[in-house]
Coordinates of C-alpha atoms in Angstrom, one line a residue:
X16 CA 36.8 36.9 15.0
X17 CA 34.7 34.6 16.7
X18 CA 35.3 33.4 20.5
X19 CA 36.4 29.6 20.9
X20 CA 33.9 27.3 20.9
X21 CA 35.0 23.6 23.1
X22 CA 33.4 20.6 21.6
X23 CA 32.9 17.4 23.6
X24 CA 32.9 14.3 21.6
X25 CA 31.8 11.3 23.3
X26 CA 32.4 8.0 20.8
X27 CA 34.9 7.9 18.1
X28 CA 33.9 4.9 16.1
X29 CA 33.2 5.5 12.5
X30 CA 31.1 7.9 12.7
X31 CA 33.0 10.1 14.5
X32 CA 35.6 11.3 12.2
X33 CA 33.8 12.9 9.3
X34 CA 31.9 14.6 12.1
X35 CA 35.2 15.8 13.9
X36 CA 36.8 16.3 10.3
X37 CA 34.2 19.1 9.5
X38 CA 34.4 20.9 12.7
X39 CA 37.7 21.4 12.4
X40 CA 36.9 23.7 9.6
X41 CA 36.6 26.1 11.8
X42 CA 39.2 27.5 13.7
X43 CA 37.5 28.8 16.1
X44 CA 36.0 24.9 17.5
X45 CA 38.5 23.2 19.8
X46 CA 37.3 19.2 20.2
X47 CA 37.9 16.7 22.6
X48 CA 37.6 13.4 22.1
X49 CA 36.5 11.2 24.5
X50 CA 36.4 7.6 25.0
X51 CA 36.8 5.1 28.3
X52 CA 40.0 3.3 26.4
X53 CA 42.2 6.7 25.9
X54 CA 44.5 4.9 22.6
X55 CA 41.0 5.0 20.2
X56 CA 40.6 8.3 21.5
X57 CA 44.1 9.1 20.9
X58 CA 44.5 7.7 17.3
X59 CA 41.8 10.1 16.3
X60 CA 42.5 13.2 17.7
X61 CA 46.2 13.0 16.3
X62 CA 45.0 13.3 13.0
X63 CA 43.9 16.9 13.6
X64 CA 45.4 19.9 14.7
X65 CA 42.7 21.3 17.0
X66 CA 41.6 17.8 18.6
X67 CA 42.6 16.3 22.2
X68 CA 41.9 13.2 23.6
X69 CA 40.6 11.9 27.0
X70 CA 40.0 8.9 28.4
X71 CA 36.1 9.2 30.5
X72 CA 33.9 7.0 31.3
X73 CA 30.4 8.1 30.9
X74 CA 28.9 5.2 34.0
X75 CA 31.4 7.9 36.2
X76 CA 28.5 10.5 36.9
X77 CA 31.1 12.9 38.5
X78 CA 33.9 12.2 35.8
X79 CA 30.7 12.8 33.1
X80 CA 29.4 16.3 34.9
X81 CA 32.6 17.6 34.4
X82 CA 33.8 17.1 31.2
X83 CA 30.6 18.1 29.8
X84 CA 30.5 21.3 32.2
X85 CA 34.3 22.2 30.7
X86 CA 32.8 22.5 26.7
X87 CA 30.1 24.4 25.3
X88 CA 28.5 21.5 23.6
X89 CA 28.6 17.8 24.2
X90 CA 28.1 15.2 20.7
X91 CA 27.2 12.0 22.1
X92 CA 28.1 9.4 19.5
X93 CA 27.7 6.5 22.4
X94 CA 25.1 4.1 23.0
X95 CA 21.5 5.3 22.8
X96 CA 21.0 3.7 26.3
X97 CA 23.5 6.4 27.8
X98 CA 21.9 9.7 26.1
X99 CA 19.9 10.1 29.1
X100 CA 22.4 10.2 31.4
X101 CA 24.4 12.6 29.3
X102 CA 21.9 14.9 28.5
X103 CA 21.2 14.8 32.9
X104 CA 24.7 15.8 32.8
X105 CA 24.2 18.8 30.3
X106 CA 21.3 20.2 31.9
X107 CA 23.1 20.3 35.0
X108 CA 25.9 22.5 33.4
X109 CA 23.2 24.4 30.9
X110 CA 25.5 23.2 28.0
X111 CA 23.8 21.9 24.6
X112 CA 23.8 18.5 23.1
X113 CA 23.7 16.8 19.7
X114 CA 22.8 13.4 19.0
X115 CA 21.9 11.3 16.3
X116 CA 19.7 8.8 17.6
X117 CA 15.6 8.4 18.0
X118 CA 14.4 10.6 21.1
X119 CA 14.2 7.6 23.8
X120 CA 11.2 7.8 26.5
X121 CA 14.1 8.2 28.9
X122 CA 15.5 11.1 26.8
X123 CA 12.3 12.5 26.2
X124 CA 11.2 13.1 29.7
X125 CA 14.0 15.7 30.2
X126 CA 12.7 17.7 27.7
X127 CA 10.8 20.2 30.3
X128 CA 14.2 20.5 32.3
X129 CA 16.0 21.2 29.3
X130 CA 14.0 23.9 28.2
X131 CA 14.3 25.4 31.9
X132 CA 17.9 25.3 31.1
X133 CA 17.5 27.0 28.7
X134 CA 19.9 24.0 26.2
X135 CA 19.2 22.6 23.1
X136 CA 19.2 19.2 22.6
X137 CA 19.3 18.0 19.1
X138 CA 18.5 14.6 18.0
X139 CA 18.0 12.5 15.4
X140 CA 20.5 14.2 13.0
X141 CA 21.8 11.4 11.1
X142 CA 21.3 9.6 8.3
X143 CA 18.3 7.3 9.2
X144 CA 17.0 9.5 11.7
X145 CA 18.0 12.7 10.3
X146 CA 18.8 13.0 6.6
X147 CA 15.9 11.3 6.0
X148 CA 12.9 14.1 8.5
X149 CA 14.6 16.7 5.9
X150 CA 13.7 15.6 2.7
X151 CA 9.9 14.1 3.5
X152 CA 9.5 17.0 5.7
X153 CA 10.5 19.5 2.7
X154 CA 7.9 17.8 0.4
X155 CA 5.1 17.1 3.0
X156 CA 5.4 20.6 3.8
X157 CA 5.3 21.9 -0.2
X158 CA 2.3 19.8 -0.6
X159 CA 0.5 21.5 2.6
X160 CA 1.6 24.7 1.7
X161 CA -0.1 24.4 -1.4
X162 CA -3.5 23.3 -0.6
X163 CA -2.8 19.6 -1.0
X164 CA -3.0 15.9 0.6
X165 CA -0.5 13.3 0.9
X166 CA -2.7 10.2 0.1
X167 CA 0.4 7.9 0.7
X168 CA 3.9 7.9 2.3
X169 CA 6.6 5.0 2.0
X170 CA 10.6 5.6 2.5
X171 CA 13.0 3.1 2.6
X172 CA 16.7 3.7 3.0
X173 CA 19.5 1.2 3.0
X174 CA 23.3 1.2 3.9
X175 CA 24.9 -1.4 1.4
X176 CA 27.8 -2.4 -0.9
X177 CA 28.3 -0.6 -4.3
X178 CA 27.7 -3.3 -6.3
X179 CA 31.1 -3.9 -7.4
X180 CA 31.2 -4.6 -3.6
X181 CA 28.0 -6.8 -2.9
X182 CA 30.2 -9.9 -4.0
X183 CA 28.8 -12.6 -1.7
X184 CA 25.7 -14.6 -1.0
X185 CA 24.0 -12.0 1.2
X186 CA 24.9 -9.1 -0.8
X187 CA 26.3 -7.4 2.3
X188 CA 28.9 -6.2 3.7
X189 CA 30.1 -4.9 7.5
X190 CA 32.2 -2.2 9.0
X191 CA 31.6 -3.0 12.3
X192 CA 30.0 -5.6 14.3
X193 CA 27.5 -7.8 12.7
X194 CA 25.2 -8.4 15.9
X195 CA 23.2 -5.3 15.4
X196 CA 22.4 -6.1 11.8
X197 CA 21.4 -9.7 12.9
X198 CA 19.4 -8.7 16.3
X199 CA 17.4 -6.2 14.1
X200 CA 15.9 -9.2 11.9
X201 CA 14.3 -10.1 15.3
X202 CA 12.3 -6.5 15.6
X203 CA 8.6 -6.4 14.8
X204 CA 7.1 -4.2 12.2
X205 CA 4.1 -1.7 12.4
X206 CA 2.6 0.3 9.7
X207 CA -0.5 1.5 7.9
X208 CA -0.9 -0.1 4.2
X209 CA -4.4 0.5 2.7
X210 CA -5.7 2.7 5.7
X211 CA -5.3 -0.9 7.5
X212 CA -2.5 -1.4 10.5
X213 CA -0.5 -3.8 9.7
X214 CA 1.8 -5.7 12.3
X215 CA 4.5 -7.9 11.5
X216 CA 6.2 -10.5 14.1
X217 CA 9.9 -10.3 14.0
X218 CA 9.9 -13.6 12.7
X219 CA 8.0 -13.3 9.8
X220 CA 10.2 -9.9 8.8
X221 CA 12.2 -11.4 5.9
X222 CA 9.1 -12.6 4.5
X223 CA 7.1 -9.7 3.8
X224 CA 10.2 -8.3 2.1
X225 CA 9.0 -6.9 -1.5
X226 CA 10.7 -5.2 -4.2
X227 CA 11.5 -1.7 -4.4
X228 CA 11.7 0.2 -7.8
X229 CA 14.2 3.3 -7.4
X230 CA 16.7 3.1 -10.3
X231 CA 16.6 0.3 -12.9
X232 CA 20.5 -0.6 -11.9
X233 CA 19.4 -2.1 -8.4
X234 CA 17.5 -5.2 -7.7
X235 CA 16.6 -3.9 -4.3
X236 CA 13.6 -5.2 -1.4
X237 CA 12.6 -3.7 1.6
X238 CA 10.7 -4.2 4.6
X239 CA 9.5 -2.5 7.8
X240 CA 11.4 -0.9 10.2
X241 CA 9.9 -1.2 13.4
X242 CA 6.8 1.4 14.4
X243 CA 6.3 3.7 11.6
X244 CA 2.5 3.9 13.0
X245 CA 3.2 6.7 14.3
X246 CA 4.7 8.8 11.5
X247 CA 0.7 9.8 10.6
X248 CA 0.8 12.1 13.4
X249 CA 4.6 12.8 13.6
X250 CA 4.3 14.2 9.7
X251 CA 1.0 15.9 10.3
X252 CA 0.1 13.6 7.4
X253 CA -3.7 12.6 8.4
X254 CA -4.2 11.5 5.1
X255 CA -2.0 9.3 4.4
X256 CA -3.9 5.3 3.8
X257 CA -0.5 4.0 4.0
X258 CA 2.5 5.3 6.1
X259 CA 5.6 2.9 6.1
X260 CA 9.3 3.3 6.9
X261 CA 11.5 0.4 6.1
X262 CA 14.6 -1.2 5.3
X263 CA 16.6 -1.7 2.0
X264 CA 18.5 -4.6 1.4
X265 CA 19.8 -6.5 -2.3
X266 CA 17.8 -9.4 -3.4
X267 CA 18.1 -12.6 -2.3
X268 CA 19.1 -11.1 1.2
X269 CA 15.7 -11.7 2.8
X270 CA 15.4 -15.3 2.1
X271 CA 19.0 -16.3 2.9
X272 CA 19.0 -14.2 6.7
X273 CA 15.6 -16.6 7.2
X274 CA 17.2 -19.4 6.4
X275 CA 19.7 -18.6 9.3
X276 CA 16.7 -17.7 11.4
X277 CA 14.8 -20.9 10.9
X278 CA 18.2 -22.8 11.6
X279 CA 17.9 -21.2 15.3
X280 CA 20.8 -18.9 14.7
X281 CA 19.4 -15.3 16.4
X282 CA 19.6 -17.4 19.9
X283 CA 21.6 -15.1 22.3
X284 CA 21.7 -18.1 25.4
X285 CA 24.9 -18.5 26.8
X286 CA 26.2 -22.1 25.9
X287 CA 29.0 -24.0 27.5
X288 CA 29.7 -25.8 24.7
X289 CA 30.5 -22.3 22.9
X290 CA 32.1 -20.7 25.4
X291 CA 35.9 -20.3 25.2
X292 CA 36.0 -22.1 28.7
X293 CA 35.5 -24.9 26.5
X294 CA 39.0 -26.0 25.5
X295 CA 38.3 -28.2 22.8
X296 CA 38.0 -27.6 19.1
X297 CA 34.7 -26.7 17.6
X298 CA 34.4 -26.9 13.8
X299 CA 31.4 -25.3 12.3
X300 CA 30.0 -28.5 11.1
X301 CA 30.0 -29.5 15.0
X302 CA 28.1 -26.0 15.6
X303 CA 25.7 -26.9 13.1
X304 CA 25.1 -30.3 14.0
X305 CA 24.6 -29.5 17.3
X306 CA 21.8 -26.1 16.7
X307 CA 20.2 -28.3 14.4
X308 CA 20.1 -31.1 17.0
X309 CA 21.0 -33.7 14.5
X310 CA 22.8 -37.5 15.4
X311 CA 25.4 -36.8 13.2
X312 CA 27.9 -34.1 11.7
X313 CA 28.2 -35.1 8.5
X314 CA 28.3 -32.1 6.1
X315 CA 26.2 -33.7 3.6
X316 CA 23.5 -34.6 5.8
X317 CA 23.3 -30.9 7.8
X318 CA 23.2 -29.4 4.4
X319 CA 20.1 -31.7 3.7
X320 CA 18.4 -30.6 6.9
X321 CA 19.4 -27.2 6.4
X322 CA 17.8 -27.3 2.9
X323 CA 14.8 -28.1 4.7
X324 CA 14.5 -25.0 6.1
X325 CA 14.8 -22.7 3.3
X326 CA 11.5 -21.3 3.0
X327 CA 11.0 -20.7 -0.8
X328 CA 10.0 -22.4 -3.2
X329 CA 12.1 -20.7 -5.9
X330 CA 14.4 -23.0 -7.5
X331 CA 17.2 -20.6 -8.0
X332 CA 16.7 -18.8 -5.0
X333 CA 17.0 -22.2 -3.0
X334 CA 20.6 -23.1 -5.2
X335 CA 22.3 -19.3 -4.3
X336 CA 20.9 -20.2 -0.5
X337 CA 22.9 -23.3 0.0
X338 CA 25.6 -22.2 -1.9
X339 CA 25.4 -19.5 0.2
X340 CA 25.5 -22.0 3.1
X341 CA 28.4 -23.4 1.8
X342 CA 30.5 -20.0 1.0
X343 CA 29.9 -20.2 5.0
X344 CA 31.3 -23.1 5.8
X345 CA 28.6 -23.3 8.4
X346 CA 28.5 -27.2 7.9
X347 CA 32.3 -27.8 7.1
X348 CA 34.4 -29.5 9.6
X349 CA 37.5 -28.0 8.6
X350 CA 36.5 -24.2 9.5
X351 CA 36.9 -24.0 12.9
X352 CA 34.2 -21.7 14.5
X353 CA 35.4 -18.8 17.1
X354 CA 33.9 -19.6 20.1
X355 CA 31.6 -16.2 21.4
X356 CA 29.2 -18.1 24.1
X357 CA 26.2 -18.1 21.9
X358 CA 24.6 -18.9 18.8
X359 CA 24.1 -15.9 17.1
X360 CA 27.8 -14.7 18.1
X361 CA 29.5 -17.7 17.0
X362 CA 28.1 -16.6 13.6
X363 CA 28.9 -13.0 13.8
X364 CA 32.0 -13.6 14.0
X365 CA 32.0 -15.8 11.2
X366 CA 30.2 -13.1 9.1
X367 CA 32.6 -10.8 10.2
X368 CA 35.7 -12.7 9.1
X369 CA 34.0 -13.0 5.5
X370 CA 31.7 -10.1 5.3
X371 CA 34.0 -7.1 6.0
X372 CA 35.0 -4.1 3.4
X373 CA 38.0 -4.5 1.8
X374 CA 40.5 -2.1 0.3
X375 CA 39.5 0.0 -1.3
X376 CA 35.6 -1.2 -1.5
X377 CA 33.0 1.6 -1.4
X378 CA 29.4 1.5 0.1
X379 CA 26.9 2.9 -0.2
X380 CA 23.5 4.5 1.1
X381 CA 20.0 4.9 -1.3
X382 CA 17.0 6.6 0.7
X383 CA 13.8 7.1 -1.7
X384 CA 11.0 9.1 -0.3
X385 CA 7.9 8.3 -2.2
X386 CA 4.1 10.5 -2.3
X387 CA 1.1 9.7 -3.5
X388 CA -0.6 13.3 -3.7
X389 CA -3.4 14.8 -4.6
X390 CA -3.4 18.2 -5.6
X391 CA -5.8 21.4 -4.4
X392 CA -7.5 21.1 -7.6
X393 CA -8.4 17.7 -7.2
X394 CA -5.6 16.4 -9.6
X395 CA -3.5 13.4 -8.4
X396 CA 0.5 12.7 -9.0
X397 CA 3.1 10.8 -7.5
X398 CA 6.2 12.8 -6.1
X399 CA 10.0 10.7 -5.5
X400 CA 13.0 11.7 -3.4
X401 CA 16.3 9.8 -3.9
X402 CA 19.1 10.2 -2.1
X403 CA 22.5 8.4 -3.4
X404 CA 25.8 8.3 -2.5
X405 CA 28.7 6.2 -2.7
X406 CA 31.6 6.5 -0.1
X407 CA 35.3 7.1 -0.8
X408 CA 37.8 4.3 -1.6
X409 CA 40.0 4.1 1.3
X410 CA 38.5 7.0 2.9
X411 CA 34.9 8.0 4.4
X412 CA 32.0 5.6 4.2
X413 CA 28.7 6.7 2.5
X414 CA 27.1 5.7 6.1
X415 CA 29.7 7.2 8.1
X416 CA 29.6 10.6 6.4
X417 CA 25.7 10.7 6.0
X418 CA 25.8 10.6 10.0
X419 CA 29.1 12.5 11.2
X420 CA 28.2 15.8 8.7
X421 CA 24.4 16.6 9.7
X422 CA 25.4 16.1 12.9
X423 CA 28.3 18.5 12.7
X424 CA 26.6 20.9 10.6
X425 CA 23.9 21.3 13.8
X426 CA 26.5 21.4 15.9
X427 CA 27.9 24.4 14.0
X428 CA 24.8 26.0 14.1
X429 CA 23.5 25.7 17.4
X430 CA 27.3 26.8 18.4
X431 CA 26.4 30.0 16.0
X432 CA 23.2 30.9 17.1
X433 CA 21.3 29.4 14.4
X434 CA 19.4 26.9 16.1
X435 CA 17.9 27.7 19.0
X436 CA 14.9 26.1 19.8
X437 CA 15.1 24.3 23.3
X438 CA 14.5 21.3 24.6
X439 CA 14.8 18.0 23.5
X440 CA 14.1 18.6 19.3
X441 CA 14.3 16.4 16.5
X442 CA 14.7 18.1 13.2
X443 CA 10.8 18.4 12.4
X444 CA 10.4 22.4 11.8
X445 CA 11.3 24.4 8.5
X446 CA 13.2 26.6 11.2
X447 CA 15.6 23.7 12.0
X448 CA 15.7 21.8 8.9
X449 CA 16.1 23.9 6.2
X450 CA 19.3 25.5 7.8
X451 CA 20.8 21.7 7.5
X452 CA 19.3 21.0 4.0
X453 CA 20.6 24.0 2.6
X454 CA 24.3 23.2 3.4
X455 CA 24.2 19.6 2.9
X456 CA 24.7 20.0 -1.1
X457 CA 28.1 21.5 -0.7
X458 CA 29.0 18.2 1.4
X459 CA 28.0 16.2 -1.9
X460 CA 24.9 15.6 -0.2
X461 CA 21.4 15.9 -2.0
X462 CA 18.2 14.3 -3.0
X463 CA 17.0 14.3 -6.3
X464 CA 13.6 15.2 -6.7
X465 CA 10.9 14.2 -9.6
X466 CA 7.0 14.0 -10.3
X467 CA 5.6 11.8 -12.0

């Protein structure tokens, strides 16, 4: 029988429990959940025989060293900003750590300490990073292997509603906070297209939004997702004229979410008329009247303005965008708006009051790898990989499964033996990858593969 393996978790949001649920397989792994408020921390580990919970705060640099020195392995499902300090922590105690999140500069400088340690420290094991390196990385690697070029490389991978579920205007849904969603529409956008860099201002994003063809069922669009420059070299795909990663979203999304950017809405300064030190009642149509900067309130009048803003010219488009506006109730004065301090949280949490699963609504996640090769004998094809999978009615989300079980499955491994490769790693190598991919089937996890 194997010897007992003690499993730190930091974080137990969503994520979390499909991650901790899959661990537990094992008798042998003993996990401790850790969060600063002890009761989420608490509510999770009860549902699980071999779970404990404590209550740390990761800012406590002594508190931190020493529950990480007490387990054989630390998961950090926190903050990106506080891998660093975590991973500082492990090296200290030559104990390994998984994450799922893009190697930082901050995390990436420890790599030579790490490796002196003698630790792994796996990253990027998630869905979108994670899920994602495996299947490109198995077909980049086929084609190489086989004498041939990949001409082009696009991949786009989405977290939505199953369509039964994408019943609003924006054809979205959340499970947790909306900020993240609406500070990313703000990022800028870098790729090759055409063997020509192409850069994108965060505030032209929702325009270069253009359809994606995966399955004839989904009306789907994408755009980029920040620096995918960069994925020439990180591929070892030289040839590759264009090189994009980006984001899927339903139609219609892109144009509404400008919409809400033109009306000023992504502004994250504090104001005092917003603030809940502000006693008096704020209906939306005040909120409105007041980003907009307008003499009056009147709902008829902001919606006016507001259709003034909507970029496109499609006539349809521009009628599902103000009714959109008015599903909102962005300009009504009876909805009274929670007041969060700034713009854009004042409309998060309005989002989040209309926008959140319901019972028994699934999600879902589509990634599509896509090739444009050509062959050692000259031939050319084109070469798809399409991931899809819904999540489970009143149980795990598609998202939070597709991030909690690749992470848990190289945690399993590294605990085993499997992986070993120190440092700070991404899953980039056949020697770490493929020991994922092959037991992410039997977690109803695949990617269905087809030349055309």
């Amino acid at each position: 029988m194997s010897a007992q393996k003690n499993i730190l978790l930091l974080g137990s949001g969503f994520v979390a429990e499909p991650c901790l649920e899959y661990l537990q397989r094992s008798g042998n792994n003993r996990v401790t959940v850790a969060c600063r408020g002890i009761e989420k921390a608490q509510e999770l580990a009860s549902k699980y025989q071999n779970a404990t919970a404590i209550s740390l705060d990761v800012e406590n640099d002594a508190a931190l060293e020493a529950a990480v020195a007490a387990h054989d392995l630390t998961i950090s499902l926190i903050p990106y900003t506080q891998h660093a300090r975590v991973i500082k922590a492990a090296i200290k105690a030559k104990k390994h750590v998984v994450t799922t999140s893009y190697i930082s500069p901050a995390m990436q400088e420890l790599d030579a300490a790490a490796r002196e340690a003698g630790i792994v420290c796996m990253n990027e094991i998630g869905l979108d990073p994670g899920i994602d390196h495996l299947y490109a990385l198995k077909i980049i690697n086929e084609v190489r292997d086989q004498g041939g070029k990949i001409l082009s490389f696009e991949s786009f991978c989405g977290g939505l509603p199953a369509p039964e579920a994408s019943n609003n205007p924006l054809g979205y849904k959340f499970s947790w906070s909306a900020r993240g969603v609406l500070l990313a529409l703000r990022n800028n956008a870098r790729y090759w297209q055409d063997g020509k860099l192409v850069e994108i201002q965060g505030k032209d994003l929702m325009d270069s939004a253009r359809p994606i063809f995966i399955y004839p069922a989904f009306a789907l669009v994408g755009y980029g997702n920040r620096d995918s420059s960069h994925y020439r070299e990180r591929y070892n795909i030289p040839h590759a004229e264009t090189c994009v990663r980006g984001s899927l979203r339903y139609q219609g999304f892109p144009e509404f979410a400008k919409t809400l950017v033109n009306m000023g809405f992504l502004d994250d300064t504090p104001r005092e008329t917003l603030s809940a030190a502000n006693t008096a009642d704020l209906p939306w149509n005040k909120v409105s009247q007041l980003l907009l900067g307008h003499s009056s309130d009147n709902s008829d009048e902001l919606l006016k303005l507001i259709e003034a803003k909507i970029d496109t010219q499609d006539p349809e488009i521009r009628k599902r965008i103000i009714h959109g506006i008015k599903w909102l109730g962005i300009t009504s004065p009876k909805v009274m708006a929670s007041k969060r301090g700034t713009y854009l949280d004042v409309l998060c949490a309005r989002l989040e009051d209309l926008m959140m699963y319901g019972e028994g609504e699934r999600d879902m996640i589509i990634l599509q790898h896509k090739f444009e090769v050509e062959n050692k004998d000259g031939s050319h094809n084109t070469r798809t990989s399409v991931t899809l999978m819904y999540g489970e009615p009143n149980g795990f989300s598609a998202m939070a499964k597709t991030v909690g079980v690749p992470c848990a499955i190289a945690t399993q491994l590294i605990l085993d033996g499997k992986l070993t490769a120190t440092g700070i790693v991404a899953p980039m190598t056949p020697d770490i990858y493929q020991s994922i991919m092959d037991l992410l089937p039997s977690e109803g996890i695949n990617a269905v593969e087809e030349t055309l």
